[in-house]
Amino acid sequence: MKSPFNRRASTAIANPDLQEALHVATSRFGDMRKKAFESTAAPLALRASAREVRRRTFDDLDHHLETLFSNLGKLGVQVHSATDASEAVKTVLDIARRKNVKTVVKSKSMATEEIHLNAALKAANITPFETDLGEWILQLAGEAPSHLVAPALHKTREQVARLFADKVDPNIGDDPRELTAAARGKLREEFLRAGMGISGVNFAIAETGTLCLVTNEGNGRLVTTLPKVHVAIMGIEKVVPTIQEALTLLAVLPRSATGQKLSSYFTMVTGPRKPQEADGPEEMHLIVLDNGRSRHLGGPFHEAFYCIRCGACQNACPVFQTVGGHAYDSVYGGPIGAILSPMLRGLEASGELSAASSLCGACQEACPVFVDIPRMLIEMREARTLRHTVGIGERAAFRLAGWAMRTPLVWQTGQKLISRLLGPILRSGKTAWIPGPAGAWLKGRDLPPPPTKSFTARWRDHQKISKKNTSRQEMAPGQDGEKTIELARRTLAISKGISHVPAPPPPGPLPEVAIPDLIERFCTEFELAGGHSYRHESMETTKKTILDLANRFSGQPIAVSDNLPLTAADWLRESGHEVLSLSPPGEDCRESLSQSGLGITDCDWAISETGTIILTSGPNRPRLYSLLPELHLVLIPEECLIPHLSGAGPNIHGALTSGDTPPSCVNLITGPSRSADIGLTLVTGVHGPCEIHAIIIPADIGKGTTTSTGASSPFTLEDE
Ligand code: SF4
């Protein structure tokens, strides 16, 4: 009789649509991951460094969690501990009832899937809306996610189109752009009216009490900005000691997940809206979920907590590539899921998953933090056997095999017998002839024909040849000896690879790719990320570009952030454009902004290595100006450029720790809002801007007024 996993796997294998979707998606993600790491100076050292961050964190986890909770408390974030799923759910419901919440918008979160939050919200008459495009598709379909990063990876474009026609608009076509636009329209309404936003957490930075989200669509930013209450839910393993260490993990996460140098948005939320800020939640909660995690700290599977949920091991795993995520019947599928699921749900419920691996090691090779999944799978299997959670038949078969292996005569005779019996059948390719359980085992697997000679016989032959060669070498040393040394070296390298021990990170700072021209590199990377960049030598051309962009949205208001000189806004008004008044501090600007076509902001810093801009929130610098309009235009004074992502750490740290009112939100923006959740077709403008444009302002043009951050303003149009 087939086990539950085998039944689900058989169904998956027999589904041609799923097979097609899995093949295309996993191979494309794998290729993009490899390419993305090629752009770093030392990919292996970077990954080893990221692993070291995770290892060090768990050496002193209690301390980092205490620091995190203390800093969150100082910021006004209410921290709740939940020992299990029911406690976490109860906490969410209590907050929702107290705030009289009727609808909730959610960004993608594995922790909320783990605690089955949507079902609990619905049962309490609170309507949850998944806002990640892939998650929303699955919510419409009534299905669970099948991948850590691309939850609807198992669905083809045609299937999504049929679903939308059935549930959203009967006249809709199958163009991913049209389908995405329909989702944007529907979910924008829900964002604007939701009473609560619920998010997960990618990293929780202890030293500043900052909760970080890595997203591409912009829904994470909206969930943590528009509703009056923000509730974040995270497992205890998400803590990271410092901003710099979070940036090290950020350098490997999107590369491993989607092949991007950075995702479109890295959002760092540090407390609720400050009194002088125009947007952001008024109330913020963090629910810290244990749910069985702490009993594994320091145990044999402890290393599974190093996982940063990039999904690379899933894409690399031959089993996942064949059966997909639903076969695992768990929120966490694939190789890491085969460890995490039994850890959280118990060996009886999910221990079988540890057998769903060929132990080829592809998962660890792909993992950005080298989680030793193969070792843990073997130990999980051992634990399962010792606990007698495997069937009697399987145990008896392995006992018999163990006895045969320990008894050379039986083993060698058995090998010869099996080879004689099966050899002719397998060599003729008729594997389906094998009767009983062995026949079932061969379905979906290739069994190579048995070798004509056993290992022992080949070893004996090898020894004889070696002896002969040795005696020849003694007579004529030289070339042959060098070959032997080379062979030994290669064997050693292979054995090191097999031993699954990651290289330690090099001491000192990691080598970076040299960037001789910051502007040139920024523009190249910005455009590779889907943006449009301009390098102007005169204010006249700058004006023209801004006016051309504004003219594309005539009839729609323009949002201009405060740190630009007032004359700029006057000038746009004189050209016939409606420029939105900045909301008084604390007043909501969402309704007027959601009608806006163009949002103009400056930025605090820009990173050349990745084409990223960094924007802090602040008085009259609403978070939504760079998010709700269809097009975001950013003006970058050239002195704001910094070469590398790692160099942004001290700047962000300074912004969050100095001054009376540090920003409640810092966003790293790399390209427009985007998704490839429908048939892997890249579509921009899912929830945030469809386009992002950047004008680099040379220092000699930009001199004049001073911005609220103290930087020289780029926008001195009155100079003209
Ligand atoms: S185990 Fe490694 S590869 Fe797999 S999801 Fe976690 S971090 Fe990514």
Tab-separated table of C-alpha atoms in Angstrom, residues 397-589:
chain	number	residue	atom	x	y	z
A	397	ALA	CA	13.536	-5.189	4.944
A	398	PHE	CA	16.256	-2.919	6.333
A	399	ARG	CA	17.081	-5.363	9.147
A	400	LEU	CA	17.516	-8.075	6.553
A	401	ALA	CA	19.691	-5.785	4.413
A	402	GLY	CA	21.765	-4.830	7.485
A	403	TRP	CA	22.337	-8.487	8.377
A	404	ALA	CA	23.301	-9.304	4.774
A	405	MET	CA	25.770	-6.403	4.636
A	406	ARG	CA	27.444	-7.591	7.833
A	407	THR	CA	27.758	-11.140	6.456
A	408	PRO	CA	30.099	-11.066	3.436
A	409	LEU	CA	29.237	-14.491	2.145
A	410	VAL	CA	25.499	-13.774	2.170
A	411	TRP	CA	26.035	-10.326	0.642
A	412	GLN	CA	28.248	-11.506	-2.194
A	413	THR	CA	26.043	-14.512	-2.988
A	414	GLY	CA	22.934	-12.303	-2.894
A	415	GLN	CA	24.538	-9.765	-5.240
A	416	LYS	CA	25.447	-12.446	-7.743
A	417	LEU	CA	21.973	-13.930	-7.558
A	418	ILE	CA	20.182	-10.620	-8.014
A	419	SER	CA	22.508	-9.637	-10.848
A	420	ARG	CA	21.832	-12.926	-12.654
A	421	LEU	CA	18.073	-12.698	-12.107
A	422	LEU	CA	17.502	-9.005	-12.815
A	423	GLY	CA	20.377	-8.255	-15.174
A	424	PRO	CA	18.741	-9.541	-18.373
A	425	ILE	CA	15.402	-7.876	-17.522
A	426	LEU	CA	16.921	-4.496	-16.709
A	427	ARG	CA	19.287	-4.594	-19.653
A	428	SER	CA	16.303	-5.127	-21.948
A	429	GLY	CA	14.624	-2.101	-20.329
A	430	LYS	CA	11.541	-4.032	-19.122
A	431	THR	CA	11.649	-2.757	-15.553
A	432	ALA	CA	7.864	-2.926	-15.129
A	433	TRP	CA	8.148	-6.703	-15.014
A	434	ILE	CA	9.430	-6.700	-11.489
A	435	PRO	CA	6.572	-7.819	-9.306
A	436	GLY	CA	5.434	-6.590	-5.868
A	437	PRO	CA	6.722	-3.593	-3.907
A	438	ALA	CA	9.995	-3.501	-5.887
A	439	GLY	CA	7.962	-2.895	-9.056
A	440	ALA	CA	6.165	0.056	-7.408
A	441	TRP	CA	9.517	1.463	-6.291
A	442	LEU	CA	10.718	1.492	-9.886
A	443	LYS	CA	7.772	3.536	-11.134
A	444	GLY	CA	9.087	7.047	-11.735
A	445	ARG	CA	12.696	5.981	-11.103
A	446	ASP	CA	15.435	4.804	-13.406
A	447	LEU	CA	17.253	1.756	-12.185
A	448	PRO	CA	20.495	1.255	-14.072
A	449	PRO	CA	21.369	-2.331	-15.028
A	450	PRO	CA	23.490	-4.039	-12.355
A	451	PRO	CA	27.196	-4.015	-13.160
A	452	THR	CA	28.627	-7.233	-14.441
A	453	LYS	CA	31.240	-7.184	-11.651
A	454	SER	CA	30.606	-6.524	-7.972
A	455	PHE	CA	32.398	-3.724	-6.128
A	456	THR	CA	34.582	-6.255	-4.306
A	457	ALA	CA	35.657	-7.870	-7.568
A	458	ARG	CA	36.429	-4.470	-9.114
A	459	TRP	CA	38.384	-3.465	-6.022
A	460	ARG	CA	40.517	-6.571	-6.278
A	461	ASP	CA	41.225	-5.820	-9.951
A	462	HIS	CA	42.052	-2.227	-9.081
A	463	GLN	CA	44.529	-3.316	-6.404
A	464	LYS	CA	46.278	-5.587	-8.872
A	465	ILE	CA	46.626	-2.766	-11.457
A	466	SER	CA	47.830	-0.320	-8.771
A	467	LYS	CA	50.541	-2.715	-7.694
A	468	LYS	CA	51.740	-3.039	-11.287
A	469	ASN	CA	51.736	0.765	-11.794
A	470	THR	CA	53.608	1.307	-8.536
A	471	SER	CA	56.362	-1.011	-9.583
A	472	ARG	CA	56.556	0.801	-12.963
A	473	GLN	CA	56.784	4.167	-11.197
A	474	GLU	CA	59.620	2.908	-9.058
A	475	MET	CA	61.455	2.108	-12.232
A	476	ALA	CA	60.580	5.410	-14.014
A	477	PRO	CA	59.544	8.252	-11.707
A	478	GLY	CA	58.358	11.535	-13.269
A	479	GLN	CA	55.256	12.119	-15.305
A	480	ASP	CA	53.220	9.218	-13.953
A	481	GLY	CA	53.975	10.272	-10.385
A	482	GLU	CA	52.761	13.814	-11.057
A	483	LYS	CA	49.580	12.402	-12.523
A	484	THR	CA	49.064	10.392	-9.364
A	485	ILE	CA	49.491	13.487	-7.221
A	486	GLU	CA	47.029	15.381	-9.421
A	487	LEU	CA	44.577	12.507	-9.128
A	488	ALA	CA	44.954	12.500	-5.356
A	489	ARG	CA	44.348	16.253	-5.272
A	490	ARG	CA	41.204	15.886	-7.319
A	491	THR	CA	39.959	13.018	-5.167
A	492	LEU	CA	40.548	15.140	-2.089
A	493	ALA	CA	38.600	18.050	-3.578
A	494	ILE	CA	35.696	15.757	-4.444
A	495	SER	CA	35.679	14.215	-0.993
A	496	LYS	CA	35.641	17.705	0.531
A	497	GLY	CA	32.650	18.557	-1.639
A	498	ILE	CA	30.853	15.450	-0.493
A	499	SER	CA	31.583	16.135	3.151
A	500	HIS	CA	29.172	19.134	3.029
A	501	VAL	CA	31.407	21.335	5.146
A	502	PRO	CA	31.097	24.978	4.023
A	503	ALA	CA	34.222	27.065	3.676
A	504	PRO	CA	34.719	29.534	6.542
A	505	PRO	CA	34.367	33.186	5.523
A	506	PRO	CA	37.641	34.998	4.909
A	507	PRO	CA	38.790	37.212	7.777
A	508	GLY	CA	38.177	40.951	7.375
A	509	PRO	CA	35.725	42.677	5.057
A	510	LEU	CA	34.436	40.785	2.039
A	511	PRO	CA	35.955	41.694	-1.310
A	512	GLU	CA	33.643	43.927	-3.370
A	513	VAL	CA	33.386	44.451	-7.110
A	514	ALA	CA	35.371	47.592	-7.966
A	515	ILE	CA	33.134	50.414	-9.191
A	516	PRO	CA	35.228	53.065	-10.934
A	517	ASP	CA	32.339	55.278	-12.047
A	518	LEU	CA	29.488	55.448	-9.530
A	519	ILE	CA	27.043	57.273	-11.823
A	520	GLU	CA	27.680	55.045	-14.806
A	521	ARG	CA	27.237	51.903	-12.746
A	522	PHE	CA	24.142	53.221	-10.966
A	523	CYS	CA	22.424	54.044	-14.283
A	524	THR	CA	23.314	50.645	-15.752
A	525	GLU	CA	22.022	48.737	-12.735
A	526	PHE	CA	18.943	50.970	-12.356
A	527	GLU	CA	17.958	50.222	-15.954
A	528	LEU	CA	18.705	46.512	-15.585
A	529	ALA	CA	16.272	46.557	-12.669
A	530	GLY	CA	13.597	48.022	-14.949
A	531	GLY	CA	14.041	51.762	-14.280
A	532	HIS	CA	14.752	54.695	-16.602
A	533	SER	CA	17.672	56.973	-15.799
A	534	TYR	CA	18.717	60.428	-17.027
A	535	ARG	CA	22.008	62.276	-16.659
A	536	HIS	CA	21.472	65.960	-17.272
A	537	GLU	CA	24.105	68.640	-17.587
A	538	SER	CA	21.719	71.588	-17.396
A	539	MET	CA	18.655	72.591	-15.436
A	540	GLU	CA	16.797	73.210	-18.698
A	541	THR	CA	16.931	69.550	-19.725
A	542	THR	CA	16.007	68.505	-16.181
A	543	LYS	CA	12.942	70.738	-16.333
A	544	LYS	CA	11.978	69.351	-19.704
A	545	THR	CA	12.197	65.746	-18.503
A	546	ILE	CA	10.060	66.488	-15.459
A	547	LEU	CA	7.489	68.349	-17.534
A	548	ASP	CA	7.341	65.566	-20.129
A	549	LEU	CA	6.705	63.007	-17.416
A	550	ALA	CA	4.100	65.224	-15.730
A	551	ASN	CA	2.328	65.746	-19.074
A	552	ARG	CA	1.762	62.009	-19.347
A	553	PHE	CA	-0.595	62.295	-16.388
A	554	SER	CA	-2.450	65.498	-17.207
A	555	GLY	CA	-5.698	65.568	-15.295
A	556	GLN	CA	-4.194	63.601	-12.405
A	557	PRO	CA	-2.645	65.293	-9.367
A	558	ILE	CA	1.123	65.229	-8.814
A	559	ALA	CA	2.625	64.434	-5.421
A	560	VAL	CA	5.842	66.323	-4.666
A	561	SER	CA	7.681	65.665	-1.422
A	562	ASP	CA	8.546	68.570	0.843
A	563	ASN	CA	12.293	68.419	0.662
A	564	LEU	CA	12.096	69.771	-2.892
A	565	PRO	CA	11.983	73.577	-3.074
A	566	LEU	CA	8.534	75.121	-3.060
A	567	THR	CA	9.280	76.865	-6.333
A	568	ALA	CA	9.332	73.459	-8.019
A	569	ALA	CA	5.772	72.819	-7.001
A	570	ASP	CA	4.811	76.377	-8.043
A	571	TRP	CA	6.448	75.822	-11.386
A	572	LEU	CA	4.512	72.626	-11.983
A	573	ARG	CA	1.282	74.395	-11.002
A	574	GLU	CA	2.069	77.243	-13.406
A	575	SER	CA	2.414	74.639	-16.141
A	576	GLY	CA	-1.176	73.654	-15.498
A	577	HIS	CA	-0.636	70.655	-13.226
A	578	GLU	CA	-2.437	70.047	-9.981
A	579	VAL	CA	0.137	69.584	-7.237
A	580	LEU	CA	-1.165	67.947	-4.088
A	581	SER	CA	-0.819	69.891	-0.869
A	582	LEU	CA	1.221	68.036	1.673
A	583	SER	CA	-0.996	66.676	4.385
A	584	PRO	CA	-0.640	68.279	7.789
A	585	PRO	CA	1.386	66.011	10.100
A	586	GLY	CA	-0.604	63.009	11.209
A	587	GLU	CA	-3.362	63.547	8.661
A	588	ASP	CA	-4.157	60.888	6.159
A	589	CYS	CA	-3.267	61.535	2.519
